[in-house]
Amino acid sequence: MTLHAAKPVGGGPARRRAAPLGAIGSLLALGVVLAVWGRELFTGETGPHGGFDPIARFLLAVSVIVLVCHLVAALLRRFDQPPVVGEILGGLLLGPSVFGVLWPSGRAWLFPAEVLSTLQVTAQLGLVTFMFLLGCELRLDQVRAHRKAVWTTVAGSMGLPFVAGVAAALAAEGVIAGRFGSTTAYALFFGLAMAITALPVLARILVDLRIDDTAIGRLALTCAAVGDGAAWAALTVLLALTGISGSGSVAAVMGMAAAFVLVTALCVRPALAAVVRRCERTPAGEQLLLPVLAAGAIGFASLSQVIGLHPVIGAFLFGVVVPRDSAAVERISKQLQGFAVTILLPLFFAGVGLSTSLGLLSGVTPWLLFLGLLLVASVVKFIGAGGGAKLAGMSTVDSLRIGTLMNCRGVTELVLATIGLQYKLVNELGFTILVLIALVTTAATGPLMQLLSRRAGTPG
Amino acid sequence: MTLHAAKPVGGGPARRRAAPLGAIGSLLALGVVLAVWGRELFTGETGPHGGFDPIARFLLAVSVIVLVCHLVAALLRRFDQPPVVGEILGGLLLGPSVFGVLWPSGRAWLFPAEVLSTLQVTAQLGLVTFMFLLGCELRLDQVRAHRKAVWTTVAGSMGLPFVAGVAAALAAEGVIAGRFGSTTAYALFFGLAMAITALPVLARILVDLRIDDTAIGRLALTCAAVGDGAAWAALTVLLALTGISGSGSVAAVMGMAAAFVLVTALCVRPALAAVVRRCERTPAGEQLLLPVLAAGAIGFASLSQVIGLHPVIGAFLFGVVVPRDSAAVERISKQLQGFAVTILLPLFFAGVGLSTSLGLLSGVTPWLLFLGLLLVASVVKFIGAGGGAKLAGMSTVDSLRIGTLMNCRGVTELVLATIGLQYKLVNELGFTILVLIALVTTAATGPLMQLLSRRAGTPG
């Protein structure tokens, strides 16, 4: 007999019959209590928010965000959507676009300014952990195996949309550029935002479609991984070149960024490998591995912010240098995923949703701009990636599939859009358009792939 | 060939020889960069903190806290100490007692006021999750099996220290009482703080000593569980009775607390059981279980704060009504544990350490008071628990063991001490003394048990 022996819930039949009566009785009691003391409790003497102190408000907001995001995700999963689509949509629902329009005072009550700022900081923990895990997943072993296919597909799927994005950005500068002031920085940023593919969401969609272990699935993942690495490297250079985060001259930030990457690759990587090997030897050491990796990722995020880059870049870089041959590291990624990605990352999505205002899309011009950019983003990506794959000698159907898959922008686009808004590279309208492009291209990937499969017979 | 094939770290022997050169070269490059631009970067134009914005400072503080707490824990594990002792000690090291004395400006730089307040709110997420998991672990199935032993041991191990604690509190009122003003509330609170036993730390120590699956281990765990449940119930009544959190009259808080517990037991419990059963049926549903339980725990914490109780009570209560017969729930607890308990709970420990000031123990009176209270707490608990077990017919050695085990106060005492400080039931000195009592009684449990085992032969 163990202490934690399972015990049936609810008890025998007699107890089952009594349960509804108890439930009704307890609700009646609650009603009486609320009727007598409700006014006193909720409009009590503890200041303008009634009985709500800041911590209670923060906890309530977290609880609502997590629940709404995951419920919408569960709902949309029935329509073959990856969770991220529902979670972003949940964030949008809670933002000024829906909740704020339907019940403005409710939104202001649930998300007052001080709660929003705390949420934003806490969400950073989730985002940093997520970017670290993304870096951990960046495996480039496949590049050698399909060298030609990978490079032509990456060149097509990133190069073409980048050029088209820069051109579109220059055309739309008057409407969506931010107040940062540098046309070069704005156009390069927007090109990057058009060029990326979301590695984690893509991986998820491939698993859902059961083609993650096929030649085409592996090629798409490898291309997305190479593209992701290239995109974050390009963003690093962009932030450094334009001195955007404002801590020192361009030369200082460039020099620090280069030294940071060098030291990470040549000192931190072997040191970390040694630490992981040592920790793996004993169970006590293995317990130390989770805090060491988490503290490293969070510390690197902070460092990269200090030298003038964005925190996500440091966390991603630290993930890249984590040793890949360790079973313990794999277990730890799973553990981190539980809380950080399920609970804290939705806070980031909600932050995106709370900053997104569909109301900005009122009038014909913004809508035309959004649809035009969406079309450019999707068509150019499709042609670039699919054409690259075709050039590398893949079949037409597989090239169409690659073109469809690489158009998935998911959470990576959201992170980039947030950075663009934060550094004033785009304005609120530009940010909202990027968020919607991320949402639509991600939501379209699954259904389009199934359409292609139905046309072409069995997948793979 | 899978995409995530393992790849050896470091490469071949040629690469191994080149590694030290690369490391030295990259460090030299970093040195040059720092020499040329360091001043500009760290004392740059971005305000009084140099290149540090609030998010970077927050991330840095989290990283340092997690690393220090777990490193100290790993160090102390060599002396057979449970992790919590090292983590609390890590928090103390970072607080005003050590870091603040050794390097005051460093401490002020690493933990400025705005970072501390954000840390406190984030730590609440960890604390709430921890209390939820504690509630989940509250299994009372063993009570029936050893009814007499459990009740006499609990009565002895909680009743006697409670009475002694109230008496000691009344004697020391002038020195350690807070500014709340009610002698009754202060004395009852202090009695409670003397009476508790830490369920999670005890479980951990039993596993470390390999006696968790023996008769004595199960009895100790069951008694601690019953005691924990009783202590949180008593705290609920105490907070309500004295209207401490100040949201409404005593009658309002009492009424709401009673209605809250009733509705939770009679409506939420069966509803949650139905939700868990439904979610368990499909893999998609199971993914929803983690956010539902986390959002529930966090939401309950917020609710219990609103009605005038402490957030930890709501989270604990929600954990208690989670169905116990679900393998999925068990898996989810493990997942939550990863991030919430390893990364976020140390933030709470650090908060305790940062509020603890050993400097308050200067002079003979505070030290005598601390040693006296420690002696009262330990001796009375030992006599009460051991005597209860002996009365219930256990052997002398086993009674001694039970007396030793129940004296472990661990993290539960810290939570209680924080509540006492927050509601001004004790002052800073009283808080510091409670923290030190928690530390000493927890650290003593393992070694004392091994001493007893050596005297009495094999354990169990």
mmCIF file of C-alpha atoms in Angstrom, chain B residues 17-233:
data_model
loop_
_atom_site.group_PDB
_atom_site.id
_atom_site.type_symbol
_atom_site.label_atom_id
_atom_site.label_comp_id
_atom_site.label_asym_id
_atom_site.label_seq_id
_atom_site.Cartn_x
_atom_site.Cartn_y
_atom_site.Cartn_z
ATOM 1 C CA ARG B 17 43.969 21.392 -30.651
ATOM 2 C CA ALA B 18 42.703 24.592 -32.263
ATOM 3 C CA ALA B 19 40.069 25.134 -29.556
ATOM 4 C CA PRO B 20 42.273 26.711 -26.829
ATOM 5 C CA LEU B 21 43.822 29.087 -29.376
ATOM 6 C CA GLY B 22 40.371 30.148 -30.569
ATOM 7 C CA ALA B 23 39.184 30.650 -27.006
ATOM 8 C CA ILE B 24 42.199 32.783 -26.112
ATOM 9 C CA GLY B 25 41.889 34.758 -29.338
ATOM 10 C CA SER B 26 38.215 35.481 -28.792
ATOM 11 C CA LEU B 27 38.824 36.613 -25.214
ATOM 12 C CA LEU B 28 41.599 38.913 -26.447
ATOM 13 C CA ALA B 29 39.179 40.340 -29.017
ATOM 14 C CA LEU B 30 36.611 40.908 -26.240
ATOM 15 C CA GLY B 31 39.271 42.636 -24.162
ATOM 16 C CA VAL B 32 40.176 44.973 -27.023
ATOM 17 C CA VAL B 33 36.529 45.798 -27.663
ATOM 18 C CA LEU B 34 35.916 46.476 -23.969
ATOM 19 C CA ALA B 35 39.054 48.617 -23.709
ATOM 20 C CA VAL B 36 38.025 50.736 -26.691
ATOM 21 C CA TRP B 37 34.261 50.952 -26.240
ATOM 22 C CA GLY B 38 33.539 49.603 -22.740
ATOM 23 C CA ARG B 39 33.236 53.013 -21.155
ATOM 24 C CA GLU B 40 30.879 54.205 -23.837
ATOM 25 C CA LEU B 41 28.687 51.086 -23.633
ATOM 26 C CA PHE B 42 28.251 50.849 -19.902
ATOM 27 C CA THR B 43 28.050 54.500 -19.014
ATOM 28 C CA GLY B 44 26.283 55.376 -22.243
ATOM 29 C CA GLU B 45 23.602 57.893 -22.979
ATOM 30 C CA THR B 46 20.685 55.685 -21.975
ATOM 31 C CA GLY B 47 20.140 57.113 -18.550
ATOM 32 C CA PRO B 48 21.525 56.487 -15.065
ATOM 33 C CA HIS B 49 21.883 52.718 -15.570
ATOM 34 C CA GLY B 50 24.078 52.869 -18.674
ATOM 35 C CA GLY B 51 22.944 50.421 -21.348
ATOM 36 C CA PHE B 52 20.631 48.627 -18.894
ATOM 37 C CA ASP B 53 16.929 48.997 -19.497
ATOM 38 C CA PRO B 54 14.500 47.592 -16.887
ATOM 39 C CA ILE B 55 13.931 44.328 -18.773
ATOM 40 C CA ALA B 56 17.664 43.615 -19.085
ATOM 41 C CA ARG B 57 18.116 44.330 -15.378
ATOM 42 C CA PHE B 58 15.215 42.062 -14.471
ATOM 43 C CA LEU B 59 16.589 39.236 -16.623
ATOM 44 C CA LEU B 60 20.065 39.657 -15.135
ATOM 45 C CA ALA B 61 18.684 39.533 -11.591
ATOM 46 C CA VAL B 62 16.677 36.368 -12.372
ATOM 47 C CA SER B 63 19.734 34.737 -13.908
ATOM 48 C CA VAL B 64 21.966 35.543 -10.920
ATOM 49 C CA ILE B 65 19.362 34.412 -8.367
ATOM 50 C CA VAL B 66 18.669 31.091 -10.102
ATOM 51 C CA LEU B 67 22.368 30.350 -10.508
ATOM 52 C CA VAL B 68 23.426 31.305 -6.966
ATOM 53 C CA CYS B 69 20.526 29.495 -5.277
ATOM 54 C CA HIS B 70 21.097 26.255 -7.172
ATOM 55 C CA LEU B 71 24.884 26.347 -6.857
ATOM 56 C CA VAL B 72 24.653 26.743 -3.086
ATOM 57 C CA ALA B 73 22.049 23.954 -3.042
ATOM 58 C CA ALA B 74 24.381 21.700 -5.060
ATOM 59 C CA LEU B 75 27.220 22.478 -2.674
ATOM 60 C CA LEU B 76 25.139 21.713 0.421
ATOM 61 C CA ARG B 77 23.800 18.527 -1.087
ATOM 62 C CA ARG B 78 27.254 17.082 -0.395
ATOM 63 C CA PHE B 79 26.473 17.554 3.282
ATOM 64 C CA ASP B 80 23.184 15.637 2.917
ATOM 65 C CA GLN B 81 21.084 18.786 2.854
ATOM 66 C CA PRO B 82 17.821 18.993 0.891
ATOM 67 C CA PRO B 83 17.921 21.561 -1.960
ATOM 68 C CA VAL B 84 15.650 24.005 -0.159
ATOM 69 C CA VAL B 85 18.283 24.690 2.528
ATOM 70 C CA GLY B 86 20.812 25.736 -0.111
ATOM 71 C CA GLU B 87 18.268 27.769 -2.030
ATOM 72 C CA ILE B 88 17.216 29.736 1.051
ATOM 73 C CA LEU B 89 20.867 30.219 1.954
ATOM 74 C CA GLY B 90 21.532 31.426 -1.598
ATOM 75 C CA GLY B 91 18.777 33.991 -1.136
ATOM 76 C CA LEU B 92 20.330 35.059 2.184
ATOM 77 C CA LEU B 93 23.749 35.445 0.513
ATOM 78 C CA LEU B 94 22.261 37.806 -2.089
ATOM 79 C CA GLY B 95 20.385 39.802 0.541
ATOM 80 C CA PRO B 96 21.478 42.659 2.793
ATOM 81 C CA SER B 97 23.016 40.210 5.256
ATOM 82 C CA VAL B 98 25.974 39.115 3.095
ATOM 83 C CA PHE B 99 26.121 40.622 -0.408
ATOM 84 C CA GLY B 100 24.767 43.906 0.959
ATOM 85 C CA VAL B 101 27.474 44.035 3.641
ATOM 86 C CA LEU B 102 30.340 42.927 1.400
ATOM 87 C CA TRP B 103 29.461 45.142 -1.568
ATOM 88 C CA PRO B 104 26.551 47.535 -0.863
ATOM 89 C CA SER B 105 26.736 49.389 -4.192
ATOM 90 C CA GLY B 106 26.875 46.100 -6.112
ATOM 91 C CA ARG B 107 23.722 44.920 -4.380
ATOM 92 C CA ALA B 108 21.960 48.228 -5.012
ATOM 93 C CA TRP B 109 22.994 48.017 -8.683
ATOM 94 C CA LEU B 110 21.856 44.401 -9.164
ATOM 95 C CA PHE B 111 18.584 44.738 -7.218
ATOM 96 C CA PRO B 112 17.185 48.273 -7.602
ATOM 97 C CA ALA B 113 13.697 48.933 -6.261
ATOM 98 C CA GLU B 114 11.867 48.538 -9.597
ATOM 99 C CA VAL B 115 13.537 45.174 -10.238
ATOM 100 C CA LEU B 116 12.662 43.987 -6.729
ATOM 101 C CA SER B 117 8.993 44.804 -7.167
ATOM 102 C CA THR B 118 8.830 42.979 -10.516
ATOM 103 C CA LEU B 119 10.708 40.020 -9.013
ATOM 104 C CA GLN B 120 8.188 39.888 -6.192
ATOM 105 C CA VAL B 121 5.234 39.684 -8.566
ATOM 106 C CA THR B 122 6.922 37.056 -10.760
ATOM 107 C CA ALA B 123 7.892 35.050 -7.684
ATOM 108 C CA GLN B 124 4.173 34.913 -6.809
ATOM 109 C CA LEU B 125 3.622 32.813 -9.943
ATOM 110 C CA GLY B 126 6.205 30.340 -8.668
ATOM 111 C CA LEU B 127 4.799 30.367 -5.152
ATOM 112 C CA VAL B 128 1.232 29.901 -6.354
ATOM 113 C CA THR B 129 2.234 26.970 -8.581
ATOM 114 C CA PHE B 130 4.201 25.471 -5.712
ATOM 115 C CA MET B 131 1.259 25.745 -3.314
ATOM 116 C CA PHE B 132 -1.001 24.209 -5.954
ATOM 117 C CA LEU B 133 1.367 21.237 -6.299
ATOM 118 C CA LEU B 134 1.470 20.984 -2.500
ATOM 119 C CA GLY B 135 -2.328 20.800 -2.447
ATOM 120 C CA CYS B 136 -2.197 18.120 -5.160
ATOM 121 C CA GLU B 137 0.124 16.043 -2.987
ATOM 122 C CA LEU B 138 -2.173 16.188 0.038
ATOM 123 C CA ARG B 139 -3.253 12.549 0.195
ATOM 124 C CA LEU B 140 -5.143 11.550 3.250
ATOM 125 C CA ASP B 141 -5.715 7.892 2.312
ATOM 126 C CA GLN B 142 -3.284 6.774 5.024
ATOM 127 C CA VAL B 143 -5.234 8.454 7.775
ATOM 128 C CA ARG B 144 -7.673 5.581 7.985
ATOM 129 C CA ALA B 145 -4.935 2.945 7.985
ATOM 130 C CA HIS B 146 -3.074 4.365 10.995
ATOM 131 C CA ARG B 147 -5.885 6.382 12.457
ATOM 132 C CA LYS B 148 -4.734 6.364 16.073
ATOM 133 C CA ALA B 149 -1.031 6.943 15.363
ATOM 134 C CA VAL B 150 -1.827 9.780 12.967
ATOM 135 C CA TRP B 151 -4.172 11.652 15.264
ATOM 136 C CA THR B 152 -2.087 11.398 18.413
ATOM 137 C CA THR B 153 1.082 12.340 16.494
ATOM 138 C CA VAL B 154 -0.587 15.298 14.785
ATOM 139 C CA ALA B 155 -2.148 16.430 18.042
ATOM 140 C CA GLY B 156 1.218 16.194 19.785
ATOM 141 C CA SER B 157 3.301 17.656 16.978
ATOM 142 C CA MET B 158 0.978 20.582 16.294
ATOM 143 C CA GLY B 159 -0.919 21.155 19.541
ATOM 144 C CA LEU B 160 2.004 21.310 21.935
ATOM 145 C CA PRO B 161 4.199 23.600 19.759
ATOM 146 C CA PHE B 162 1.175 25.797 19.082
ATOM 147 C CA VAL B 163 0.540 26.344 22.777
ATOM 148 C CA ALA B 164 4.265 26.845 23.432
ATOM 149 C CA GLY B 165 4.470 29.231 20.453
ATOM 150 C CA VAL B 166 1.573 31.337 21.722
ATOM 151 C CA ALA B 167 3.167 31.509 25.169
ATOM 152 C CA ALA B 168 6.590 32.409 23.724
ATOM 153 C CA ALA B 169 5.004 35.008 21.445
ATOM 154 C CA LEU B 170 3.256 36.682 24.369
ATOM 155 C CA ALA B 171 6.533 36.784 26.312
ATOM 156 C CA ALA B 172 8.434 38.312 23.375
ATOM 157 C CA GLU B 173 5.679 40.616 22.131
ATOM 158 C CA GLY B 174 7.563 43.846 22.787
ATOM 159 C CA VAL B 175 10.501 42.730 20.642
ATOM 160 C CA ILE B 176 9.101 40.904 17.618
ATOM 161 C CA ALA B 177 5.401 41.830 17.225
ATOM 162 C CA GLY B 178 4.476 43.762 14.077
ATOM 163 C CA ARG B 179 2.533 46.993 13.799
ATOM 164 C CA PHE B 180 -0.805 45.303 13.058
ATOM 165 C CA GLY B 181 -1.797 45.888 16.657
ATOM 166 C CA SER B 182 -3.840 42.838 17.637
ATOM 167 C CA THR B 183 -2.070 40.751 20.285
ATOM 168 C CA THR B 184 -4.468 37.869 19.649
ATOM 169 C CA ALA B 185 -3.733 37.763 15.926
ATOM 170 C CA TYR B 186 0.009 38.038 16.513
ATOM 171 C CA ALA B 187 0.096 35.306 19.154
ATOM 172 C CA LEU B 188 -2.110 32.910 17.162
ATOM 173 C CA PHE B 189 0.026 33.504 14.089
ATOM 174 C CA PHE B 190 3.248 32.841 15.965
ATOM 175 C CA GLY B 191 1.824 29.684 17.517
ATOM 176 C CA LEU B 192 0.935 28.489 14.016
ATOM 177 C CA ALA B 193 4.447 29.303 12.782
ATOM 178 C CA MET B 194 5.881 27.139 15.582
ATOM 179 C CA ALA B 195 3.458 24.274 14.922
ATOM 180 C CA ILE B 196 3.883 23.593 11.205
ATOM 181 C CA THR B 197 5.931 20.910 9.461
ATOM 182 C CA ALA B 198 7.038 21.231 5.833
ATOM 183 C CA LEU B 199 5.386 18.475 3.802
ATOM 184 C CA PRO B 200 7.424 18.869 0.569
ATOM 185 C CA VAL B 201 10.842 19.125 2.258
ATOM 186 C CA LEU B 202 9.982 16.208 4.517
ATOM 187 C CA ALA B 203 9.018 14.108 1.490
ATOM 188 C CA ARG B 204 12.332 14.995 -0.097
ATOM 189 C CA ILE B 205 14.346 14.095 3.018
ATOM 190 C CA LEU B 206 12.524 10.765 3.337
ATOM 191 C CA VAL B 207 13.415 9.927 -0.262
ATOM 192 C CA ASP B 208 17.038 10.946 0.319
ATOM 193 C CA LEU B 209 17.200 8.720 3.425
ATOM 194 C CA ARG B 210 15.427 5.932 1.514
ATOM 195 C CA ILE B 211 12.765 5.527 4.182
ATOM 196 C CA ASP B 212 9.873 7.059 2.203
ATOM 197 C CA ASP B 213 8.285 3.655 1.656
ATOM 198 C CA THR B 214 8.631 2.366 5.225
ATOM 199 C CA ALA B 215 5.939 2.443 7.910
ATOM 200 C CA ILE B 216 7.626 5.327 9.691
ATOM 201 C CA GLY B 217 8.147 7.316 6.486
ATOM 202 C CA ARG B 218 4.496 6.975 5.519
ATOM 203 C CA LEU B 219 3.334 7.909 9.000
ATOM 204 C CA ALA B 220 5.545 11.016 9.052
ATOM 205 C CA LEU B 221 4.332 12.106 5.607
ATOM 206 C CA THR B 222 0.682 11.534 6.486
ATOM 207 C CA CYS B 223 1.047 13.470 9.733
ATOM 208 C CA ALA B 224 2.777 16.322 7.912
ATOM 209 C CA ALA B 225 0.021 16.326 5.292
ATOM 210 C CA VAL B 226 -2.748 16.429 7.908
ATOM 211 C CA GLY B 227 -0.806 19.097 9.784
ATOM 212 C CA ASP B 228 -0.303 21.152 6.609
ATOM 213 C CA GLY B 229 -3.997 21.009 5.772
ATOM 214 C CA ALA B 230 -4.886 21.988 9.323
ATOM 215 C CA ALA B 231 -2.348 24.827 9.325
ATOM 216 C CA TRP B 232 -3.663 26.425 6.125
ATOM 217 C CA ALA B 233 -7.233 26.023 7.357
#
